[in-house]
């Protein structure tokens, strides 16, 4: 399991390493920042692609997000996990990029980012289910798609998602309810087959 995945799940060693990197970044250690950047880049790229659906914007939003981390890490109070703070920045940057972008939406371009990460795509059947799920999620509103993506692809809880999206937990729960209902209409079979 890679460091980024371990940090995402909160293993003690990964959390200690992340805390060490934060302390080094606060001291302006560029190597520590590079390591943090490399740990977060795959997950952020996937998240941002699902959010903006415009490949030219993904790298820009990820880089803008990480610049805020570099410049603003001193403002991180530790009241949430670092990943919650970073994803909240990426969410706001992605939403802002959407409002100023005139690029047309790309159909399946997000698969390029997702395919660089190891996962269920190695199994043909799982890959087909993932593709069908992505197509269905693409038909959702930005808010519903974001809640689903953070829950199922980034394994975040409602409290973290509420912090990222800057909304009450009950709003996240409501969005998840409607997103699941929408998916059930679009996908055949039991929801456990998909999520």
GROMACS .gro file of C-alpha atoms in nm:
model
  195
    1UNK     CA    1   0.000   0.000   0.000
    2UNK     CA    2   0.143   0.340  -0.099
    3UNK     CA    3   0.202   0.621   0.146
    4UNK     CA    4  -0.082   0.829   0.004
    5UNK     CA    5  -0.332   0.546   0.046
    6UNK     CA    6  -0.207   0.473   0.395
    7UNK     CA    7  -0.234   0.840   0.489
    8UNK     CA    8  -0.584   0.850   0.346
    9UNK     CA    9  -0.686   0.566   0.575
   10UNK     CA   10  -0.510   0.726   0.872
   11UNK     CA   11  -0.245   0.467   0.960
   12UNK     CA   12  -0.023   0.587   1.247
   13UNK     CA   13   0.302   0.572   1.047
   14UNK     CA   14   0.154   0.766   0.755
   15UNK     CA   15   0.001   1.026   0.986
   16UNK     CA   16   0.334   1.067   1.166
   17UNK     CA   17   0.513   1.105   0.833
   18UNK     CA   18   0.257   1.361   0.719
   19UNK     CA   19   0.297   1.556   1.046
   20UNK     CA   20   0.674   1.551   0.993
   21UNK     CA   21   0.633   1.677   0.637
   22UNK     CA   22   0.406   1.958   0.758
   23UNK     CA   23   0.666   2.069   1.012
   24UNK     CA   24   0.937   2.062   0.743
   25UNK     CA   25   0.719   2.252   0.495
   26UNK     CA   26   0.651   2.519   0.755
   27UNK     CA   27   1.031   2.554   0.771
   28UNK     CA   28   1.016   2.600   0.388
   29UNK     CA   29   1.175   2.261   0.307
   30UNK     CA   30   1.107   2.214  -0.066
   31UNK     CA   31   1.191   1.841  -0.061
   32UNK     CA   32   0.928   1.782   0.206
   33UNK     CA   33   0.676   1.976  -0.003
   34UNK     CA   34   0.768   1.770  -0.311
   35UNK     CA   35   0.701   1.449  -0.117
   36UNK     CA   36   0.365   1.580   0.006
   37UNK     CA   37   0.280   1.693  -0.347
   38UNK     CA   38   0.363   1.350  -0.489
   39UNK     CA   39   0.155   1.182  -0.218
   40UNK     CA   40  -0.152   1.395  -0.290
   41UNK     CA   41  -0.127   1.445  -0.667
   42UNK     CA   42  -0.290   1.118  -0.782
   43UNK     CA   43  -0.590   1.148  -0.549
   44UNK     CA   44  -0.631   1.520  -0.616
   45UNK     CA   45  -0.605   1.470  -0.992
   46UNK     CA   46  -0.874   1.204  -0.982
   47UNK     CA   47  -1.099   1.416  -0.759
   48UNK     CA   48  -1.053   1.733  -0.966
   49UNK     CA   49  -1.115   1.547  -1.294
   50UNK     CA   50  -1.442   1.411  -1.155
   51UNK     CA   51  -1.533   1.763  -1.043
   52UNK     CA   52  -1.440   1.974  -1.347
   53UNK     CA   53  -1.444   1.713  -1.629
   54UNK     CA   54  -1.201   1.927  -1.827
   55UNK     CA   55  -0.851   1.777  -1.866
   56UNK     CA   56  -0.679   2.112  -1.935
   57UNK     CA   57  -0.803   2.241  -1.597
   58UNK     CA   58  -0.698   1.944  -1.383
   59UNK     CA   59  -0.327   2.016  -1.356
   60UNK     CA   60  -0.395   2.387  -1.313
   61UNK     CA   61  -0.637   2.326  -1.025
   62UNK     CA   62  -0.408   2.070  -0.860
   63UNK     CA   63  -0.112   2.309  -0.885
   64UNK     CA   64  -0.319   2.602  -0.757
   65UNK     CA   65  -0.433   2.386  -0.466
   66UNK     CA   66  -0.081   2.284  -0.375
   67UNK     CA   67   0.039   2.645  -0.399
   68UNK     CA   68  -0.221   2.736  -0.138
   69UNK     CA   69  -0.088   2.450   0.075
   70UNK     CA   70   0.269   2.578   0.036
   71UNK     CA   71   0.177   2.939   0.106
   72UNK     CA   72  -0.095   2.881   0.364
   73UNK     CA   73   0.005   2.577   0.564
   74UNK     CA   74   0.063   2.800   0.864
   75UNK     CA   75  -0.313   2.866   0.868
   76UNK     CA   76  -0.392   2.495   0.896
   77UNK     CA   77  -0.506   2.455   1.257
   78UNK     CA   78  -0.516   2.076   1.271
   79UNK     CA   79  -0.888   2.074   1.357
   80UNK     CA   80  -0.940   1.824   1.076
   81UNK     CA   81  -0.715   1.585   0.888
   82UNK     CA   82  -0.472   1.751   0.651
   83UNK     CA   83  -0.639   1.568   0.362
   84UNK     CA   84  -0.973   1.728   0.450
   85UNK     CA   85  -0.814   2.072   0.437
   86UNK     CA   86  -0.634   1.999   0.108
   87UNK     CA   87  -0.946   1.854  -0.058
   88UNK     CA   88  -1.151   2.154   0.058
   89UNK     CA   89  -0.903   2.384  -0.115
   90UNK     CA   90  -0.917   2.168  -0.430
   91UNK     CA   91  -1.297   2.173  -0.424
   92UNK     CA   92  -1.310   2.553  -0.404
   93UNK     CA   93  -1.039   2.593  -0.670
   94UNK     CA   94  -1.218   2.346  -0.897
   95UNK     CA   95  -1.554   2.517  -0.860
   96UNK     CA   96  -1.391   2.855  -0.929
   97UNK     CA   97  -1.217   2.713  -1.238
   98UNK     CA   98  -1.551   2.586  -1.367
   99UNK     CA   99  -1.705   2.931  -1.350
  100UNK     CA  100  -1.428   3.090  -1.554
  101UNK     CA  101  -1.371   2.811  -1.807
  102UNK     CA  102  -1.518   2.819  -2.156
  103UNK     CA  103  -1.368   2.484  -2.262
  104UNK     CA  104  -1.619   2.221  -2.377
  105UNK     CA  105  -1.669   1.916  -2.157
  106UNK     CA  106  -1.465   1.610  -2.245
  107UNK     CA  107  -1.655   1.282  -2.267
  108UNK     CA  108  -1.431   1.012  -2.123
  109UNK     CA  109  -1.111   1.209  -2.071
  110UNK     CA  110  -1.120   1.155  -1.696
  111UNK     CA  111  -1.031   0.791  -1.760
  112UNK     CA  112  -0.676   0.902  -1.848
  113UNK     CA  113  -0.616   1.027  -1.495
  114UNK     CA  114  -0.794   0.740  -1.325
  115UNK     CA  115  -0.617   0.477  -1.533
  116UNK     CA  116  -0.276   0.583  -1.403
  117UNK     CA  117  -0.372   0.460  -1.055
  118UNK     CA  118  -0.382   0.091  -0.977
  119UNK     CA  119  -0.727  -0.031  -0.888
  120UNK     CA  120  -1.019  -0.244  -0.995
  121UNK     CA  121  -0.959  -0.152  -1.360
  122UNK     CA  122  -0.712  -0.443  -1.374
  123UNK     CA  123  -1.007  -0.677  -1.365
  124UNK     CA  124  -1.211  -0.644  -1.685
  125UNK     CA  125  -1.549  -0.686  -1.520
  126UNK     CA  126  -1.464  -0.441  -1.245
  127UNK     CA  127  -1.335  -0.199  -1.508
  128UNK     CA  128  -1.663  -0.218  -1.696
  129UNK     CA  129  -1.860  -0.156  -1.376
  130UNK     CA  130  -1.637   0.141  -1.295
  131UNK     CA  131  -1.688   0.287  -1.644
  132UNK     CA  132  -2.066   0.247  -1.619
  133UNK     CA  133  -2.064   0.405  -1.272
  134UNK     CA  134  -1.858   0.699  -1.399
  135UNK     CA  135  -2.093   0.754  -1.692
  136UNK     CA  136  -2.389   0.752  -1.454
  137UNK     CA  137  -2.215   0.988  -1.213
  138UNK     CA  138  -2.141   1.225  -1.501
  139UNK     CA  139  -2.517   1.275  -1.534
  140UNK     CA  140  -2.546   1.399  -1.175
  141UNK     CA  141  -2.525   1.755  -1.050
  142UNK     CA  142  -2.181   1.875  -0.937
  143UNK     CA  143  -2.283   1.852  -0.570
  144UNK     CA  144  -2.419   1.498  -0.594
  145UNK     CA  145  -2.123   1.377  -0.799
  146UNK     CA  146  -1.877   1.533  -0.552
  147UNK     CA  147  -2.042   1.367  -0.252
  148UNK     CA  148  -2.038   1.027  -0.427
  149UNK     CA  149  -1.680   1.069  -0.543
  150UNK     CA  150  -1.546   1.168  -0.200
  151UNK     CA  151  -1.740   0.890  -0.029
  152UNK     CA  152  -1.668   0.596  -0.257
  153UNK     CA  153  -1.345   0.681  -0.435
  154UNK     CA  154  -1.168   0.872  -0.155
  155UNK     CA  155  -1.327   0.691   0.142
  156UNK     CA  156  -1.418   1.009   0.330
  157UNK     CA  157  -1.692   1.038   0.590
  158UNK     CA  158  -1.980   1.282   0.590
  159UNK     CA  159  -1.812   1.512   0.843
  160UNK     CA  160  -1.504   1.548   0.621
  161UNK     CA  161  -1.717   1.599   0.311
  162UNK     CA  162  -1.918   1.868   0.491
  163UNK     CA  163  -1.593   2.047   0.577
  164UNK     CA  164  -1.467   2.019   0.220
  165UNK     CA  165  -1.792   2.142   0.066
  166UNK     CA  166  -1.851   2.398   0.342
  167UNK     CA  167  -2.204   2.280   0.416
  168UNK     CA  168  -2.388   2.111   0.705
  169UNK     CA  169  -2.356   1.733   0.749
  170UNK     CA  170  -2.732   1.697   0.694
  171UNK     CA  171  -2.690   1.860   0.353
  172UNK     CA  172  -2.425   1.600   0.265
  173UNK     CA  173  -2.659   1.322   0.378
  174UNK     CA  174  -2.942   1.464   0.169
  175UNK     CA  175  -2.718   1.496  -0.136
  176UNK     CA  176  -2.603   1.136  -0.088
  177UNK     CA  177  -2.963   1.015  -0.061
  178UNK     CA  178  -3.059   1.187  -0.387
  179UNK     CA  179  -2.738   1.077  -0.560
  180UNK     CA  180  -2.799   0.712  -0.470
  181UNK     CA  181  -3.161   0.736  -0.582
  182UNK     CA  182  -3.045   0.886  -0.913
  183UNK     CA  183  -2.786   0.609  -0.958
  184UNK     CA  184  -3.044   0.341  -0.887
  185UNK     CA  185  -3.254   0.474  -1.177
  186UNK     CA  186  -2.955   0.476  -1.412
  187UNK     CA  187  -2.787   0.147  -1.321
  188UNK     CA  188  -2.935  -0.199  -1.328
  189UNK     CA  189  -2.884  -0.446  -1.045
  190UNK     CA  190  -2.837  -0.394  -0.674
  191UNK     CA  191  -2.650  -0.083  -0.558
  192UNK     CA  192  -2.401  -0.309  -0.381
  193UNK     CA  193  -2.295  -0.428  -0.727
  194UNK     CA  194  -2.177  -0.076  -0.803
  195UNK     CA  195  -2.058   0.080  -0.479
   0.00000   0.00000   0.00000
